[in-house]
Coordinates of C-alpha atoms and ligand atoms in Angstrom, one line a residue:
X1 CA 182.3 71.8 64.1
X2 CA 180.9 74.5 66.7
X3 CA 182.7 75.8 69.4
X4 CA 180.6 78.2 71.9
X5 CA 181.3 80.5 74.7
X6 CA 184.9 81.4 73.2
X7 CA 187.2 84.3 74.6
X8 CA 189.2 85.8 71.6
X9 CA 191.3 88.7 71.2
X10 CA 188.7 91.4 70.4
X11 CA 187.2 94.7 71.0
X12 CA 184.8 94.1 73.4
X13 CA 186.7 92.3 75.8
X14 CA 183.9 89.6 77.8
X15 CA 182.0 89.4 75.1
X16 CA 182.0 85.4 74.1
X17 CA 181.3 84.3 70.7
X18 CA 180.8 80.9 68.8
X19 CA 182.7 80.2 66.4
X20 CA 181.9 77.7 63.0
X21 CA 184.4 76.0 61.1
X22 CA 183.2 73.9 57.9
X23 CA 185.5 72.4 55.9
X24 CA 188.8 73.0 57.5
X25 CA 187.9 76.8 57.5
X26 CA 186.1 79.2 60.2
X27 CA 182.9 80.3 58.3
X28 CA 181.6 82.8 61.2
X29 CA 181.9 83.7 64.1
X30 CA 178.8 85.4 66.0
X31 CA 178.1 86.7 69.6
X32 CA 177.6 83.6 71.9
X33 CA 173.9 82.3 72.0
X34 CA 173.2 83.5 68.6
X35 CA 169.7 82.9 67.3
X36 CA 170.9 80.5 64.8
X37 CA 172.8 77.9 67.3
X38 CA 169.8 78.8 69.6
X39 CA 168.6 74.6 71.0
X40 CA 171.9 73.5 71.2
X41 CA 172.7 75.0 74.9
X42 CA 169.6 72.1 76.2
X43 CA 171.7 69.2 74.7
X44 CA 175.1 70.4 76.4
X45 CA 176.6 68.5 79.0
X46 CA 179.7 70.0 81.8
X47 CA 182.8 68.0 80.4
X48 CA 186.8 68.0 82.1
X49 CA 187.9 71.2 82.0
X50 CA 184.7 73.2 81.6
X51 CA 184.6 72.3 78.2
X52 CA 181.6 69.9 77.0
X53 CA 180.9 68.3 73.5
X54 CA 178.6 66.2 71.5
X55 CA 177.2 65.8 68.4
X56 CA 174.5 67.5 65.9
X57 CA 173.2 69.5 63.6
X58 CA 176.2 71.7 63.7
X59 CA 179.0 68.5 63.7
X60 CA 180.6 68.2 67.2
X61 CA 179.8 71.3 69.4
X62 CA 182.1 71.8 71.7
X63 CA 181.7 74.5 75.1
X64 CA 184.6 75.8 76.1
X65 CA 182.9 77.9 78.5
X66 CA 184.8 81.5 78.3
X67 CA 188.2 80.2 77.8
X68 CA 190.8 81.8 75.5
X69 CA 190.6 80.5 72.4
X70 CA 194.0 81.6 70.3
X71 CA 195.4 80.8 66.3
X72 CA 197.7 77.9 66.5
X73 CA 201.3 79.0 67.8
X74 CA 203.9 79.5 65.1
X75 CA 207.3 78.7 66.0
X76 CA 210.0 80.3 64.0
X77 CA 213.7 79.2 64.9
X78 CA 214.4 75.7 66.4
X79 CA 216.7 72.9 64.9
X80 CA 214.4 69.8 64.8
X81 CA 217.7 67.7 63.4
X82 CA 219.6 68.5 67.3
X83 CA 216.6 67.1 69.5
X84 CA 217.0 65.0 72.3
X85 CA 220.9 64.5 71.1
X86 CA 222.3 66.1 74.4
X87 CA 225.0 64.3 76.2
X88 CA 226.2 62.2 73.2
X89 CA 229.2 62.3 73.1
X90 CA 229.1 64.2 76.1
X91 CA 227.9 67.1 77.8
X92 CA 228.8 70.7 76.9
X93 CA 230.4 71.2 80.7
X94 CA 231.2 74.8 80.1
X95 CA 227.6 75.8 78.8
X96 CA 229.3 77.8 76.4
X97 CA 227.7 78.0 72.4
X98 CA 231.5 77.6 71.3
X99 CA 231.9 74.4 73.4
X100 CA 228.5 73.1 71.7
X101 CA 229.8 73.7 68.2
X102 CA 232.7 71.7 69.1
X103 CA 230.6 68.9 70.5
X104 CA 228.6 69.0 67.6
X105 CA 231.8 68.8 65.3
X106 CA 233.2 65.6 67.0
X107 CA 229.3 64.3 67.3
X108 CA 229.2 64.8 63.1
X109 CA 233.2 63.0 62.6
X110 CA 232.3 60.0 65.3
X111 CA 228.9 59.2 62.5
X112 CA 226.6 59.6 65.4
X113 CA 222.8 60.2 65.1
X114 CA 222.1 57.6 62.0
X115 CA 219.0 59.7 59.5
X116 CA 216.4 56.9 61.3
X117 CA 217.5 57.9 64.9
X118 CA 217.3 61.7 63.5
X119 CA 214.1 61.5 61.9
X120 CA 212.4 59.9 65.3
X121 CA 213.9 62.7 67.5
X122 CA 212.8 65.1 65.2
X123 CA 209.1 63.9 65.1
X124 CA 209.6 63.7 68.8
X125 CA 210.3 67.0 69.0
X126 CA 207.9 68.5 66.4
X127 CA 205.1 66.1 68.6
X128 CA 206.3 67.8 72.1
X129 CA 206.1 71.6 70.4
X130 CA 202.1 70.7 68.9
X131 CA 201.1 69.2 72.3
X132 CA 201.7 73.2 73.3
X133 CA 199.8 74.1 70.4
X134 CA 202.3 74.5 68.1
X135 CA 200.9 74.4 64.6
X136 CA 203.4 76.0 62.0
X137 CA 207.6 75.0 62.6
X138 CA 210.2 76.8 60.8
X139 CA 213.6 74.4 61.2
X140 CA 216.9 75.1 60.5
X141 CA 218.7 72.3 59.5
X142 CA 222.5 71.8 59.3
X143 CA 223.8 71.6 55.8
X144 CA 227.1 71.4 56.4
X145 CA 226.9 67.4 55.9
X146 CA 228.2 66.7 51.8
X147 CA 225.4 64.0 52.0
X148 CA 222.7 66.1 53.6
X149 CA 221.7 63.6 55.3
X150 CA 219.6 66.0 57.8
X151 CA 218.0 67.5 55.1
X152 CA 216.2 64.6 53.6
X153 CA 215.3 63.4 56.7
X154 CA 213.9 67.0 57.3
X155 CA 212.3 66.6 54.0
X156 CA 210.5 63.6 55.1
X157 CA 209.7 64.6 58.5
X158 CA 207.8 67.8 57.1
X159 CA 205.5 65.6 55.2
X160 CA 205.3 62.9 57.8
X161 CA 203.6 65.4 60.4
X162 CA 202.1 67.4 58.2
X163 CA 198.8 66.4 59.2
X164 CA 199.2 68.4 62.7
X165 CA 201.9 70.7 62.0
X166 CA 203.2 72.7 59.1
X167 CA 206.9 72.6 58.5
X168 CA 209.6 74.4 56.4
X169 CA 213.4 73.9 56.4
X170 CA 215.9 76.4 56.5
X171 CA 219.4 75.9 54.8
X172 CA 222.0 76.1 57.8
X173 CA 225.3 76.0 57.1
X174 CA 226.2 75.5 61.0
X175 CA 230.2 75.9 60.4
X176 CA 229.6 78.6 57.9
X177 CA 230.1 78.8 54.1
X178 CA 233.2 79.6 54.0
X179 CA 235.4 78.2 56.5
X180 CA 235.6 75.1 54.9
X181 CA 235.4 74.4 51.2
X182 CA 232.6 73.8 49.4
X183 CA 230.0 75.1 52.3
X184 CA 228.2 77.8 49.8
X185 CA 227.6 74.9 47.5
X186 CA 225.7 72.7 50.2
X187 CA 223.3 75.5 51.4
X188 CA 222.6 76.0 47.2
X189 CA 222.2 72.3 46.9
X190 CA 220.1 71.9 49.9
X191 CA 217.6 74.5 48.0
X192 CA 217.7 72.3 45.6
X193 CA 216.7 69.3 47.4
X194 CA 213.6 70.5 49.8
X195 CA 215.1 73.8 52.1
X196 CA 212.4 76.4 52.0
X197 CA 214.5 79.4 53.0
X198 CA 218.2 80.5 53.0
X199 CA 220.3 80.1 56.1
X200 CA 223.6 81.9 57.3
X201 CA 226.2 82.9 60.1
X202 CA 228.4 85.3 59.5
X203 CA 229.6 85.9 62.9
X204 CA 231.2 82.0 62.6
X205 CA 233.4 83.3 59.0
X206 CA 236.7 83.1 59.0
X207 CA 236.9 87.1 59.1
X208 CA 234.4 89.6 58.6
X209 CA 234.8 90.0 55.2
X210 CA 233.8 86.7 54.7
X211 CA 230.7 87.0 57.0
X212 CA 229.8 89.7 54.7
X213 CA 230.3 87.4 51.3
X214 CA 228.3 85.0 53.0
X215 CA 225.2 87.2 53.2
X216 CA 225.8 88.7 49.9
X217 CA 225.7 85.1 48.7
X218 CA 222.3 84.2 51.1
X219 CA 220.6 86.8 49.2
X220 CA 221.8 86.0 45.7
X221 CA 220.5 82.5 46.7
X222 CA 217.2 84.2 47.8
X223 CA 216.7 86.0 44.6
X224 CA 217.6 82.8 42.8
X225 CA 215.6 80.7 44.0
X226 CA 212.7 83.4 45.4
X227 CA 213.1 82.4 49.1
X228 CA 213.6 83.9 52.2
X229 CA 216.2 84.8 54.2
X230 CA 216.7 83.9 57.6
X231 CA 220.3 84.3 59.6
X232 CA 222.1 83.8 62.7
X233 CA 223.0 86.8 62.9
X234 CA 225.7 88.3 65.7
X235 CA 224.9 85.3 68.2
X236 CA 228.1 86.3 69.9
X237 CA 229.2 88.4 73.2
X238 CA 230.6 91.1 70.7
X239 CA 229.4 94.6 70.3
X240 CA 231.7 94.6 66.9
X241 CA 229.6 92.1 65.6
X242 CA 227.7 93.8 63.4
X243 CA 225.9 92.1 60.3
X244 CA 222.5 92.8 61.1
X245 CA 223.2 96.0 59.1
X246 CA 224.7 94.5 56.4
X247 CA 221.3 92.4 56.5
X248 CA 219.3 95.4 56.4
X249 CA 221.5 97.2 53.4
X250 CA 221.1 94.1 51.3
X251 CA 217.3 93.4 52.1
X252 CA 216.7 97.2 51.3
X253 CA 218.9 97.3 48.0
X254 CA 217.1 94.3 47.0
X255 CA 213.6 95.3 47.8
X256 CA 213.3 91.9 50.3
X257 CA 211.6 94.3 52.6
X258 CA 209.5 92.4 55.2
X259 CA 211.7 89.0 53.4
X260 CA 214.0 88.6 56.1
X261 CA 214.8 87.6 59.4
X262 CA 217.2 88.2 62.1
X263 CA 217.9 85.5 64.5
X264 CA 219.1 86.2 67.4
X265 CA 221.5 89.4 67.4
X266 CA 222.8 88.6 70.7
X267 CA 225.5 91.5 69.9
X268 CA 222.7 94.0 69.6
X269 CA 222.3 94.3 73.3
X270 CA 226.0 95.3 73.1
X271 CA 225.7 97.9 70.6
X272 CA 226.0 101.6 71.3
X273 CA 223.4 104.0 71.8
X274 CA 224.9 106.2 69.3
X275 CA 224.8 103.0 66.6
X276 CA 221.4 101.9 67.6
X277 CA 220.4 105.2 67.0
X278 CA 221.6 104.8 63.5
X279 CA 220.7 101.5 62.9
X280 CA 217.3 101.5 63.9
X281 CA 216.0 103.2 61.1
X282 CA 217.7 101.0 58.7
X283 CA 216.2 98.0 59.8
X284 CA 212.7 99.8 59.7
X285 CA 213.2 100.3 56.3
X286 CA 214.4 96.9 55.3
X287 CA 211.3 95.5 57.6
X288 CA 213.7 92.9 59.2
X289 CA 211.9 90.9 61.4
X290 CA 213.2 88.6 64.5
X291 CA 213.6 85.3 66.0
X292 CA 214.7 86.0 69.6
X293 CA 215.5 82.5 71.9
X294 CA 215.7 84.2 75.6
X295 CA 215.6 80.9 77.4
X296 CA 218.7 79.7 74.9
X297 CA 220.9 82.8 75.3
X298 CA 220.1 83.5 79.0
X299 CA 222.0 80.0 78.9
X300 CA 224.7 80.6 76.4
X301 CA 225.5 84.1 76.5
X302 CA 227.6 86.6 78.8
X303 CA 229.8 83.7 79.6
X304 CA 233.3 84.5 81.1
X305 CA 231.9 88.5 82.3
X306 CA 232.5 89.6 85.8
X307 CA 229.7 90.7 87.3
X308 CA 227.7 92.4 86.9
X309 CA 227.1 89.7 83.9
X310 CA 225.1 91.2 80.6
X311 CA 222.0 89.5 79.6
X312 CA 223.0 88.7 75.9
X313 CA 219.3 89.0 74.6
X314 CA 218.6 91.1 71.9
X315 CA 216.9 94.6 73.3
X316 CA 213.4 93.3 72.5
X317 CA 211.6 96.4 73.7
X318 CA 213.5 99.0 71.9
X319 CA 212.6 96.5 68.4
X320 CA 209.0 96.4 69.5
X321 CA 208.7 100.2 70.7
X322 CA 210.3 100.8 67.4
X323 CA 207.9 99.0 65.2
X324 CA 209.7 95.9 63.9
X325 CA 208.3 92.1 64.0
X326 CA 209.5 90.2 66.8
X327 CA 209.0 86.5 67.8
X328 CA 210.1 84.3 70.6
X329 CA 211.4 80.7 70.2
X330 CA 212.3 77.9 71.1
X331 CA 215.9 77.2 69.6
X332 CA 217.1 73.7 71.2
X333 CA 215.3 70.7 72.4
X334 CA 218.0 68.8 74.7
X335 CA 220.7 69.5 72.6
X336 CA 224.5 70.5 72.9
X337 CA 223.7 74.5 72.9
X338 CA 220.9 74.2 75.7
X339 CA 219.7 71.0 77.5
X340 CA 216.1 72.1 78.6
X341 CA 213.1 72.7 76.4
X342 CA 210.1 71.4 75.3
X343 CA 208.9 73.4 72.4
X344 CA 206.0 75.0 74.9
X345 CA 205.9 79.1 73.6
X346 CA 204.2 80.2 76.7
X347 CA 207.6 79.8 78.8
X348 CA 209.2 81.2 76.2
X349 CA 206.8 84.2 76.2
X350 CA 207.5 84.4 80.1
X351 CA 211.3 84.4 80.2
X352 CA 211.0 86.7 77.1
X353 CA 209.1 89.7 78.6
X354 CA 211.0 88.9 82.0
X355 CA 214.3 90.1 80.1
X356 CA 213.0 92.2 77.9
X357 CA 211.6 94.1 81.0
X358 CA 208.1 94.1 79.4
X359 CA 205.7 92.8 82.4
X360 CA 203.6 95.9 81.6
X361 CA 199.8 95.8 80.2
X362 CA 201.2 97.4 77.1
X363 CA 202.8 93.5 76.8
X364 CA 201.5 91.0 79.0
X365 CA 197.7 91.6 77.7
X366 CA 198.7 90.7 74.1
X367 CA 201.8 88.5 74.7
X368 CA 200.1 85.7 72.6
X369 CA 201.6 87.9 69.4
X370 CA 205.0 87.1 70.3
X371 CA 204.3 83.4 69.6
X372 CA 201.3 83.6 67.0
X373 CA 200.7 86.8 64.8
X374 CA 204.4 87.9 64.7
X375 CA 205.8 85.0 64.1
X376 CA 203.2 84.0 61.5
X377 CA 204.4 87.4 59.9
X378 CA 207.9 86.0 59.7
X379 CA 207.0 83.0 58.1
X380 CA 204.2 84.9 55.4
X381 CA 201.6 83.3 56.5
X382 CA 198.1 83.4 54.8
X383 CA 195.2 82.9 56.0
X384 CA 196.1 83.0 59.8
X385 CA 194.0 84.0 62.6
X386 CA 191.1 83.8 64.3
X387 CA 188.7 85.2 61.7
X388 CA 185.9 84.5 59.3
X389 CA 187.1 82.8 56.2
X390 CA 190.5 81.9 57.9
X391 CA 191.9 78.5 57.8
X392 CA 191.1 77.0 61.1
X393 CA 194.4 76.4 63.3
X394 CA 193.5 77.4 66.8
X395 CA 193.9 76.3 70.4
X396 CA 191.8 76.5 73.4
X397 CA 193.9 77.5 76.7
X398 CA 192.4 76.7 80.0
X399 CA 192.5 80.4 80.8
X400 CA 190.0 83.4 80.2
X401 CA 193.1 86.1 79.4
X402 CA 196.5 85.8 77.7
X403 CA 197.4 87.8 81.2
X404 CA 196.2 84.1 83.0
X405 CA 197.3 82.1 80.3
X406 CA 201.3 83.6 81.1
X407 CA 200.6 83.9 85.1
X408 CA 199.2 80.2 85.3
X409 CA 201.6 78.7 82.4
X410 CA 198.5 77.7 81.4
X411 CA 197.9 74.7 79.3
X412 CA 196.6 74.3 75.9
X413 CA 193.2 71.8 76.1
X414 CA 192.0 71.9 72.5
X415 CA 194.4 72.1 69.4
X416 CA 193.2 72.1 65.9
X417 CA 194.7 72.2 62.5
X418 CA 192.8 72.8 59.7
X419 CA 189.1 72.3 61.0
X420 CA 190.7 68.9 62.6
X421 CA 191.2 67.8 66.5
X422 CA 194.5 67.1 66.7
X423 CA 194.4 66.4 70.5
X424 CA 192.2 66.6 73.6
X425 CA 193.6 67.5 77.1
X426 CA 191.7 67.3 80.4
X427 CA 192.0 70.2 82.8
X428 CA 195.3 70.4 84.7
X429 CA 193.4 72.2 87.7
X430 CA 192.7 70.8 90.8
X431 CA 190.1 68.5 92.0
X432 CA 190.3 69.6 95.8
X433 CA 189.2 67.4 98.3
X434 CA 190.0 70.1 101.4
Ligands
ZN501 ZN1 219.4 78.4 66.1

C-alpha cells in the first residue's frame, strides 16, 4: 500500500510525504513525489474527501491529498464490561459516582447483564471507539464477580476484535479488595485467568489503612506476576485523599519506574500548593504516568459544593509542565458513572485542554499526544508511530493540522491496523449548493 501527499507531525511542517507500508509495516516514508513513485500521480483519480485510490505496482495507492495522517489512537482507561448498560435498573438521578456504585451493586445482585448481552455491548463499544480511530484499548474490568464472569467475556472479546483493535484487561476490583472478603483473591485469580495488568481503589477501602494494603498488595501482584499497575487512584472530592504518593513510594522502592499508572487523582486538584510542591518530585521519580477522563469527572465530581463549584480534574498542566506522561480518556460508554460517550479521543482532547486551561500553541499544535504517543507510553507500546520500520496503525483525519483536526472535531477517514483498512469514511464536509 502507498499513501501520498500525507501531513505528519514533522519538522518541516508543509512538507508532504508518501508513505509505504509492506507487510503490515511502514517500510519508508520519502518527500511527496519522490522519484521512485514518480508515474503514479497520471493514474490518480479525485475521490470523496480529497482522497483518491486505485491499484498498481505499489498495491492500492491511496491520495490523501495534504491531510493529517496520525498513529492509531490509544485509549487507556474505559470499562468495556459497563457499555451501553445505563438506565438498567435505573438512572443514576443524582449524577453522583457514589450513586453509580450503588446502581451498579443492585445491577450485579438483580443478575442483570447475562456474559452474551456483555460481550455484544462490549464489542459495541470497542467498534464505536475504532470508528474514531481507536486502535489499542486498555479495559478495566470488574473482578469483583466470584465467577468472573466479565473477565472471560473480556478474554474473548480481546481476541474477537483483535483484528482491528488491540486489547488488554485490567483486574478491577470495583468494590475494593478489602471491603468484602475474599476481593484480593479475585483480582490474583483474574491474573490468572487472562487480566494483563493489576487494578485497584484505595480511596473505596474501608479506611485508609486498608487503601494502603491494597496497593501494597497491587504491586506484590505486579512483581508476581510481572505486570503493570494501573489504579483508581483518589477519584473522590477529598484533598486527604492521598494514595498517589503511596503509588509513587512503592513504584520507586520497587524500581516499577515508568510501570505504573494513575487514574484519575480527582483529589489532586484539591491538594495543597505546599504538598504538590512535595509531591511532584516523587512522582517524577517513580515516572507515574496518567489516565485523566475530563468529560467523566466534569460530570461526576464537585457534586454537593456551593459555588463557586471545583472542577475535580486532575491539574493536567502542572503534570505536563512538570514532565510526567499524561493521557486523556474515555472512561464510560452510557453507563451508570456517565451516560454520554462514544469512545471518540478528539472530544476528549477538547474538553481536556478546555479544563486544563491549555488552549495555547504550546498544546493545541501537538494535542494528538494526549490520545496517541502518551498513552501508547502508558501502555509500553513498541513499535508505535508514524515511522520507518514501525508497525503500521495510522489514521487519516480530514484535516491538514491537529490545530483543525480539534477546531473542526474533525473526523477520522482512513483507519488502519497493521498495514490493513479497517474502514473507509466519506468526507463529512459540505456539498454546497448556495
Ligand atoms: Zn474508570
Amino acid at each position: 500500500m502507498l499513501i501520498r501527499n500525507a501531513q505528519i507531525r514533522s519538522e518541516s511542517a508543509g512538507q508532504l510525504v508518501d508513505i509505504r507500508i509492506d507487510d503490515g509495516r511502514i517500510t519508508w516514508i520519502r518527500p511527496a513525489g519522490d522519484a521512485a513513485v514518480a508515474g503514479v500521480d497520471s493514474q490518480a483519480h479525485s475521490g470523496q474527501g480529497g482522497r483518491s485510490s486505485q491499484s498498481g505496482e505499489f498495491g492500492e495507492v491511496v491520495d490523501v491529498a495534504g491531510k493529517f495522517v496520525a498513529p492509531q489512537l490509544v485509549e487507556s482507561h474505559i470499562h468495556l464490561d459497563y457499555a451501553f448498560s445505563a438506565g438498567t435498573p435505573r438512572d443514576n438521578e443524582s449524577g453522583t459516582l457514589f450513586e453509580a456504585i450503588e446502581i451498579w451493586r443492585e445491577r450485579k445482585q438483580l443478575g442483570l447483564g447475562t456474559a452474551e448481552e456483555v460481550r455484544a455491548k462490549a464489542i459495541a463499544a470497542a467498534r464505536s471507539a475504532a470508528s474514531h480511530g481507536v486502535g489499542f484499548i486498555r479495559t478495566h474490568v470488574d473482578v469483583t464477580d466470584p465467577e468472573l464472569v466479565a473477565l472471560g467475556v473480556l478474554v474473548d472479546v480481546k481476541k474477537e476484535v483483535a483484528d482491528f483493535c488491540q486489547i488488554e484487561i485490567v483486574a478491577f476490583p470495583q468494590n475494593g479488595m478489602y471491603a468484602y472478603p475474599g476481593g484480593d483473591e479475585l483480582v490474583e485469580r483474574a491474573l490468572r485467568e487472562g487480566a494483563d495488568v493489576v487494578g485497584a481503589i484505595p480511596h473505596l477501602e474501608p479506611t485508609r489503612e486498608d487503601g494502603v494494603a491494597s496497593l501494597k498488595h497491587a504491586f506484590d501482584l505486579a512483581e508476581k506476576f510481572g505486570a503493570r499497575v494501573d489504579v483508581h487512584c483518589d477519584e473522590i472530592d477529598d484533598e486527604q485523599s492521598r494514595f498517589v504518593e503511596v503509588m509513587a513510594a512503592e513504584a520507586t522502592k520497587r524500581s516499577m519506574q515508568g510501570l505504573t499508572n494513575v487514574s484519575h487523582a480527582v483529589a489532586m486538584s484539591y491538594y495543597t500548593p505546599g504538598f504538590m510542591a512535595r509531591l511532584l518530585p516523587k512522582m517524577q521519580a517513580a515516572q507515574l504516568s496518567f489516565s485523566v477522563c475530563p468529560n467523566e469527572n466534569l460530570h461526576l465530581q464537585g457534586r454537593g459544593f456551593s459555588n463557586p463549584v471545583p472542577r475535580g480534574v486532575a491539574p493536567v498542566k502542572q503534570l505536563v509542565d512538570f514532565g510526567l506522561n499524561v493521557a486523556f480518556c474515555q472512561d464510560s460508554i452510557s453507563d451508570p458513572w456517565y451516560p454520554m460517550g462514544n469512545g471518540d479521543l478528539v472530544r476528549i482532547i477538547d474538553t481536556g485542554l478546555h479544563v486544563g486551561h491549555m488552549l495555547t500553541p504550546a498544546y493545541v499544535d501537538t494535542c494528538l499526544d494526549f490520545a496517541t504517543t502518551n498513552p501508547a507510553q502508558t501502555l509500553g507500546l513498541s513499535d508505535y508511530g508514524i515511522a520507518e520500520g514501525k508497525r503500521a496503525n495510522l489514521v487519516v483525519f480530514e484535516a491538514g493540522s491537529e490545530r483543525e483536526i480539534l477546531q473542526e472535531s474533525a473526523p477520522v477517514l482512513l483507519s488502519i491496523n497493521d498495514g490493513r483498512t479497517v474502514f473507509e469514511r466519506p468526507s463529512m464536509n459540505p456539498v454546497w449548493r448556495l
